[in-house]
Coordinates of C-alpha atoms in Angstrom, one line a residue:
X1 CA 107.0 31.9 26.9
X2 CA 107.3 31.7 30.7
X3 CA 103.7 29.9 31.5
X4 CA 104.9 27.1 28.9
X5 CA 106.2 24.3 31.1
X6 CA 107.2 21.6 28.8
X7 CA 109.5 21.9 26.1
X8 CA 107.1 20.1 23.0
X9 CA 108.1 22.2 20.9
X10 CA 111.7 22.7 18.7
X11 CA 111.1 26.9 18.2
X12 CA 110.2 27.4 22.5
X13 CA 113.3 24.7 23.7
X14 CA 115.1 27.2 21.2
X15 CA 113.9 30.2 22.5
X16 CA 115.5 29.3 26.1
X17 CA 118.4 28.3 24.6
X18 CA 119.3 31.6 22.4
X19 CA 118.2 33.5 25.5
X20 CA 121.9 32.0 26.7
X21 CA 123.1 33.2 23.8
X22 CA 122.6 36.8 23.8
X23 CA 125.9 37.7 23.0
X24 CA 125.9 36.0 19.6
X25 CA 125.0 37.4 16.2
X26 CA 123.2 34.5 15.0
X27 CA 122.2 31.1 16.0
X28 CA 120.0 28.6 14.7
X29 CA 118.6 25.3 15.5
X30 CA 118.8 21.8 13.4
X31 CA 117.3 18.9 13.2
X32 CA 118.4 15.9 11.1
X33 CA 116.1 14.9 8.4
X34 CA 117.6 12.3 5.9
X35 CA 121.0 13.0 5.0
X36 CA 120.7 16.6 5.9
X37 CA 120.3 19.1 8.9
X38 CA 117.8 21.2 8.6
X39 CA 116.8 24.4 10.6
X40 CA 113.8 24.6 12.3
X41 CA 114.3 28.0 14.7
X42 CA 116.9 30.9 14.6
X43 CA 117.9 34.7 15.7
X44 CA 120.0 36.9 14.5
X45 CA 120.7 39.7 11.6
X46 CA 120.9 38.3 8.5
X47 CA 117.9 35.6 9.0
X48 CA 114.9 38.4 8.6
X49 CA 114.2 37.8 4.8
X50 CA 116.2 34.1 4.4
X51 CA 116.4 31.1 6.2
X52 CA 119.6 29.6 7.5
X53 CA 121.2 27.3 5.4
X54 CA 120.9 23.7 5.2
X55 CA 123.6 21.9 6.4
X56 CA 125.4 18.4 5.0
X57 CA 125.4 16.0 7.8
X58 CA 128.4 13.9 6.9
X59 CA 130.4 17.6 7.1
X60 CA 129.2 18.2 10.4
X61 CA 129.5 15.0 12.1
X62 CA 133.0 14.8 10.9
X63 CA 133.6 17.8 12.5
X64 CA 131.5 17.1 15.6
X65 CA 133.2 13.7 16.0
X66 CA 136.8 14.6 16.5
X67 CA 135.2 17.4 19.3
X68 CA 134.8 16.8 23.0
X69 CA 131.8 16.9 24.8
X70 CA 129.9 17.2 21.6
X71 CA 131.0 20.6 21.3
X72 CA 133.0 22.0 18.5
X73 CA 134.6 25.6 16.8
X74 CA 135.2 25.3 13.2
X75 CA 134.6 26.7 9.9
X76 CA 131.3 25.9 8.0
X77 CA 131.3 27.1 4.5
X78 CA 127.7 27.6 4.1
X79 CA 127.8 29.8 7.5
X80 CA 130.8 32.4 5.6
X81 CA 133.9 32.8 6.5
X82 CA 134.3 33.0 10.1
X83 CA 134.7 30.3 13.0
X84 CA 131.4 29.1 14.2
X85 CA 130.0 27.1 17.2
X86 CA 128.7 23.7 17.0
X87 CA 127.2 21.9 19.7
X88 CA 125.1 18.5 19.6
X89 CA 121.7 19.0 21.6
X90 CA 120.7 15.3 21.5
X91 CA 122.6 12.0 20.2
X92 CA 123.1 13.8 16.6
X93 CA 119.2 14.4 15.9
X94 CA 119.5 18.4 17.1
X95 CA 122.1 20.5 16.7
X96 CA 122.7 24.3 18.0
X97 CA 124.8 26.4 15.5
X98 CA 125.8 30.3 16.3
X99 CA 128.0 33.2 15.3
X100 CA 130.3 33.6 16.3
X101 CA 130.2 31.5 19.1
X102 CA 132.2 32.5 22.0
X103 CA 133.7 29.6 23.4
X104 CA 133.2 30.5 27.3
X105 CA 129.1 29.9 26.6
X106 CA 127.9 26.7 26.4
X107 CA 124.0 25.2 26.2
X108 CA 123.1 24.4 30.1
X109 CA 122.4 21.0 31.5
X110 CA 119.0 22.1 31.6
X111 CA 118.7 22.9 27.9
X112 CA 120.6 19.4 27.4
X113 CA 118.3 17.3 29.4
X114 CA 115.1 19.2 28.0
X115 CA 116.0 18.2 24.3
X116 CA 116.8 15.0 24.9
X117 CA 113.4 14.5 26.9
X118 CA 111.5 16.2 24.2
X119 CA 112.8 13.7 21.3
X120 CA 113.5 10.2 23.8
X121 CA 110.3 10.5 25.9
X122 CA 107.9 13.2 25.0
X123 CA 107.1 13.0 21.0
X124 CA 109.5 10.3 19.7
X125 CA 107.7 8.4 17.3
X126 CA 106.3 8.4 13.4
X127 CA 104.1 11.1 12.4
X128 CA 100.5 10.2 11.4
X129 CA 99.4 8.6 8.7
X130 CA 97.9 11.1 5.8
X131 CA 94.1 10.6 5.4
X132 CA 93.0 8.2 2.6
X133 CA 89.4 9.0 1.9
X134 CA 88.3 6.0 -0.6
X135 CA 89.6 3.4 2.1
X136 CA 89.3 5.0 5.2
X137 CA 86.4 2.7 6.6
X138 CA 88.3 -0.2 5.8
X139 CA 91.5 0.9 7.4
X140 CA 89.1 1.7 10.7
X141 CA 87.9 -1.6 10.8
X142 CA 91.2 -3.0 10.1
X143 CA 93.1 -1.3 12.9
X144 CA 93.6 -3.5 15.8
X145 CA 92.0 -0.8 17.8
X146 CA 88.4 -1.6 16.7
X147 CA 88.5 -5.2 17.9
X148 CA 86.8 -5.0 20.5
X149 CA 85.1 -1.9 19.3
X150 CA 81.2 -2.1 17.7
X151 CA 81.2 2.6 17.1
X152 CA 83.4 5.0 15.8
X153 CA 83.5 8.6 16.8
X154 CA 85.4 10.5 14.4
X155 CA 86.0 14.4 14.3
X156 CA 88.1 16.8 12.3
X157 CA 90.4 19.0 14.8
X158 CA 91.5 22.1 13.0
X159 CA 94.6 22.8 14.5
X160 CA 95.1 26.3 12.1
X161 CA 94.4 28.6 15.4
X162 CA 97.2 26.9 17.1
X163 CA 99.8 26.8 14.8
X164 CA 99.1 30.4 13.9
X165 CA 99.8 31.3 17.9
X166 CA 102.8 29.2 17.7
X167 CA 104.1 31.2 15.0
X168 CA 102.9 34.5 16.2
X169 CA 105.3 33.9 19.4
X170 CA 108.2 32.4 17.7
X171 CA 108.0 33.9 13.9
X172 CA 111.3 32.9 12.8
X173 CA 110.6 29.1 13.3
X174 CA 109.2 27.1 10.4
X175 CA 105.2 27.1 10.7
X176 CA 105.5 23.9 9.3
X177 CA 107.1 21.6 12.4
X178 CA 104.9 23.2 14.8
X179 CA 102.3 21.0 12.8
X180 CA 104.1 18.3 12.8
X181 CA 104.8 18.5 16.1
X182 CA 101.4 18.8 16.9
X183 CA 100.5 16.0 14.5
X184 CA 103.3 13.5 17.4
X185 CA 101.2 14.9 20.2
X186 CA 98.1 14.0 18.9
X187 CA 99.5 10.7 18.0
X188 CA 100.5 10.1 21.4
X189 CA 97.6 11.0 23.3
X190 CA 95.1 8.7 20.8
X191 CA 97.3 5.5 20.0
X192 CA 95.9 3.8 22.6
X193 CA 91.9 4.3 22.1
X194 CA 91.9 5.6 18.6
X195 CA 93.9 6.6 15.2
X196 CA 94.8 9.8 14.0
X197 CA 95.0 10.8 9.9
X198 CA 97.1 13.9 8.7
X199 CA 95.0 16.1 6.2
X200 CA 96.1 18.8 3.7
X201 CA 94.9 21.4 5.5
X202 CA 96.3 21.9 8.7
X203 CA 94.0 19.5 10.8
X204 CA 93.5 16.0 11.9
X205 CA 90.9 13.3 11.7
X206 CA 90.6 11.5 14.9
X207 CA 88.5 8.4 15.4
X208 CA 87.9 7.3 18.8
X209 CA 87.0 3.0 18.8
X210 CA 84.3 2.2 21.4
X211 CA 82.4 -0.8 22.7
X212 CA 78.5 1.6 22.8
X213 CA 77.5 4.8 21.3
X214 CA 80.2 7.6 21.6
X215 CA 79.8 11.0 21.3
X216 CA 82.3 12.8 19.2
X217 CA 82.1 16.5 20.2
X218 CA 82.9 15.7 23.7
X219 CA 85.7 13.0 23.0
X220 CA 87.2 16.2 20.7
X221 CA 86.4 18.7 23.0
X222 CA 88.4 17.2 25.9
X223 CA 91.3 16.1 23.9
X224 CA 91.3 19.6 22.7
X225 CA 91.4 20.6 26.4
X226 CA 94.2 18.7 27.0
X227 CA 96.2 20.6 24.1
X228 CA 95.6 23.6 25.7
X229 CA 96.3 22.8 29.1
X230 CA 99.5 21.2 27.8
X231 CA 100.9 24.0 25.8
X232 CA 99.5 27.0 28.2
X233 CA 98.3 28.0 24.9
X234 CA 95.5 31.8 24.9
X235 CA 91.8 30.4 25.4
X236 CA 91.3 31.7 21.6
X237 CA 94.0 29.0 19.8
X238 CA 92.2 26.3 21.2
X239 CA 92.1 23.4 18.4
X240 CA 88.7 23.8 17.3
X241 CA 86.5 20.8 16.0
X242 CA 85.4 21.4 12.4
X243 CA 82.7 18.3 11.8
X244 CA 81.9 14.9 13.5
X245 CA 80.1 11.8 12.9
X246 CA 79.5 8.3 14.9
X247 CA 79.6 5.3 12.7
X248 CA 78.4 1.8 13.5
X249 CA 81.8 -0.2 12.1
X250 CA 79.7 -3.5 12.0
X251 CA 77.0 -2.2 9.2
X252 CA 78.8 -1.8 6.0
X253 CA 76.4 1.1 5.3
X254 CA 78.7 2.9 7.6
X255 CA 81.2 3.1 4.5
X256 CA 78.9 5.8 3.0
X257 CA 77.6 7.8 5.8
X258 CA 81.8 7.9 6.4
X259 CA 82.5 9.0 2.8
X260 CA 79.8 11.3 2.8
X261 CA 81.4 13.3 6.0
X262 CA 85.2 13.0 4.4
X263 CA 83.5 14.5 1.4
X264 CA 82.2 17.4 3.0
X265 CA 85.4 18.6 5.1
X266 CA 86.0 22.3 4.1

């Protein structure tokens, strides 16, 4: 945890801040998705064989909003019977709950300014689009990327090896907003030279637009690199590249050499 410098992630800026919170029984993490929070890391007895509870976010905001400092002690039915402690890690998108909550610890200005950089600067933004085989070379061609673009490298990055670290080191997070996560990073990184496609497994497809012949190995390899260096991640989670193909996006024979490759993904 220590060699990982920027907080990317939900389950490691958690991690620092239960580390604060030693004296605590339990303590999770939200994060608001639609009309609910929703926990995405935790500690504590009573979490090894459940999750935490989801949590109603007009109940909590009520509470949080007659509260100073974004910091609250109340009663939250779906935590039992005792007095727990709320506190608002961003502007309402992350919240840190614990049990019982002494009221002398608060999260530091480090943990505050870390979350908020992690949402605001560092992976705010929508998640991918998921992978649409039958129209996939028409959406390429379509993307204002490829104006000025005559080849497409595309590659499949398994990102299975990563996720399963991330897990590994933080095991009562949710495996599945690591890949998400993941899924913003990537998004970040590309937007500018290429588009990135969610799959079912937990991989990408990453087209890189170019003006002359790319090679697709290398542009996946060094973005790969770059997730690695990133994350501090052990040389053997490395995202992986599963398959690659370069496509002329002027022929139209393109469409099958790309289906054919889509077709074949493991």
């Amino acid at each position: 945890m220590a060699a990982i410098d920027h907080h990317y992630l939900y389950p490691f800026l958690a991690a620092e801040a239960f580390a604060e919170f030693s004296a605590d029984d339990r303590g999770a993490l939200y994060c608001l998705s639609d009309e609910r929070y929703i926990p995405v890391s935790w500690y504590g007895h009573g979490f090894s064989d459940t999750n935490p509870p989801d949590l109603d976010k007009d109940t909590i905001l009520a509470i949080l909003d007659e509260a100073e400092d974004g910091r609250a002690r109340s009663f939250v039915p779906a935590w039992g019977e005792s007095l727990v402690s709320l506190e608002l890690m961003t502007d309402r998108e992350m919240i840190l709950v614990r049990s019982p909550g002494n009221e002398v610890f608060q999260a530091s200005l480090a943990i505050r300014l870390a979350a908020m950089e992690f949402r605001t600067t560092r992976l705010h933004g929508d998640l991918p689009a998921t992978l649409s085989p039958d129209n996939y070379f028409s959406a390429l061609r379509a993307d204002p990327g490829s104006r000025c673009a005559l080849e497409a490298g595309i590659y499949e990055l398994n990102l299975e090896p990563f996720v399963s670290w991330c897990v590994s080191v933080c095991p009562h997070a949710q495996r599945a907003f690591f890949l998400l996560d993941f899924l913003r990073f990537l998004q970040a990184v590309a937007h500018d030279t290429a588009t990135v496609r969610s799959t079912e497994q937990e991989s990408a497809i990453i087209s890189h637009f170019s003006p002359r012949a790319a090679d697709p190995e290398l542009l996946g390899f060094q973005l790969a690199a770059s997730m690695h260096r990133v994350f501090a991640a052990p040389a053997n989670t490395i995202p992986h590249i599963e398959s690659f193909i370069s496509i002329d996006l002027r022929e139209s024979g393109s469409a099958n050499l790309l289906a054919s490759f889509l077709s074949e993904r493991r």
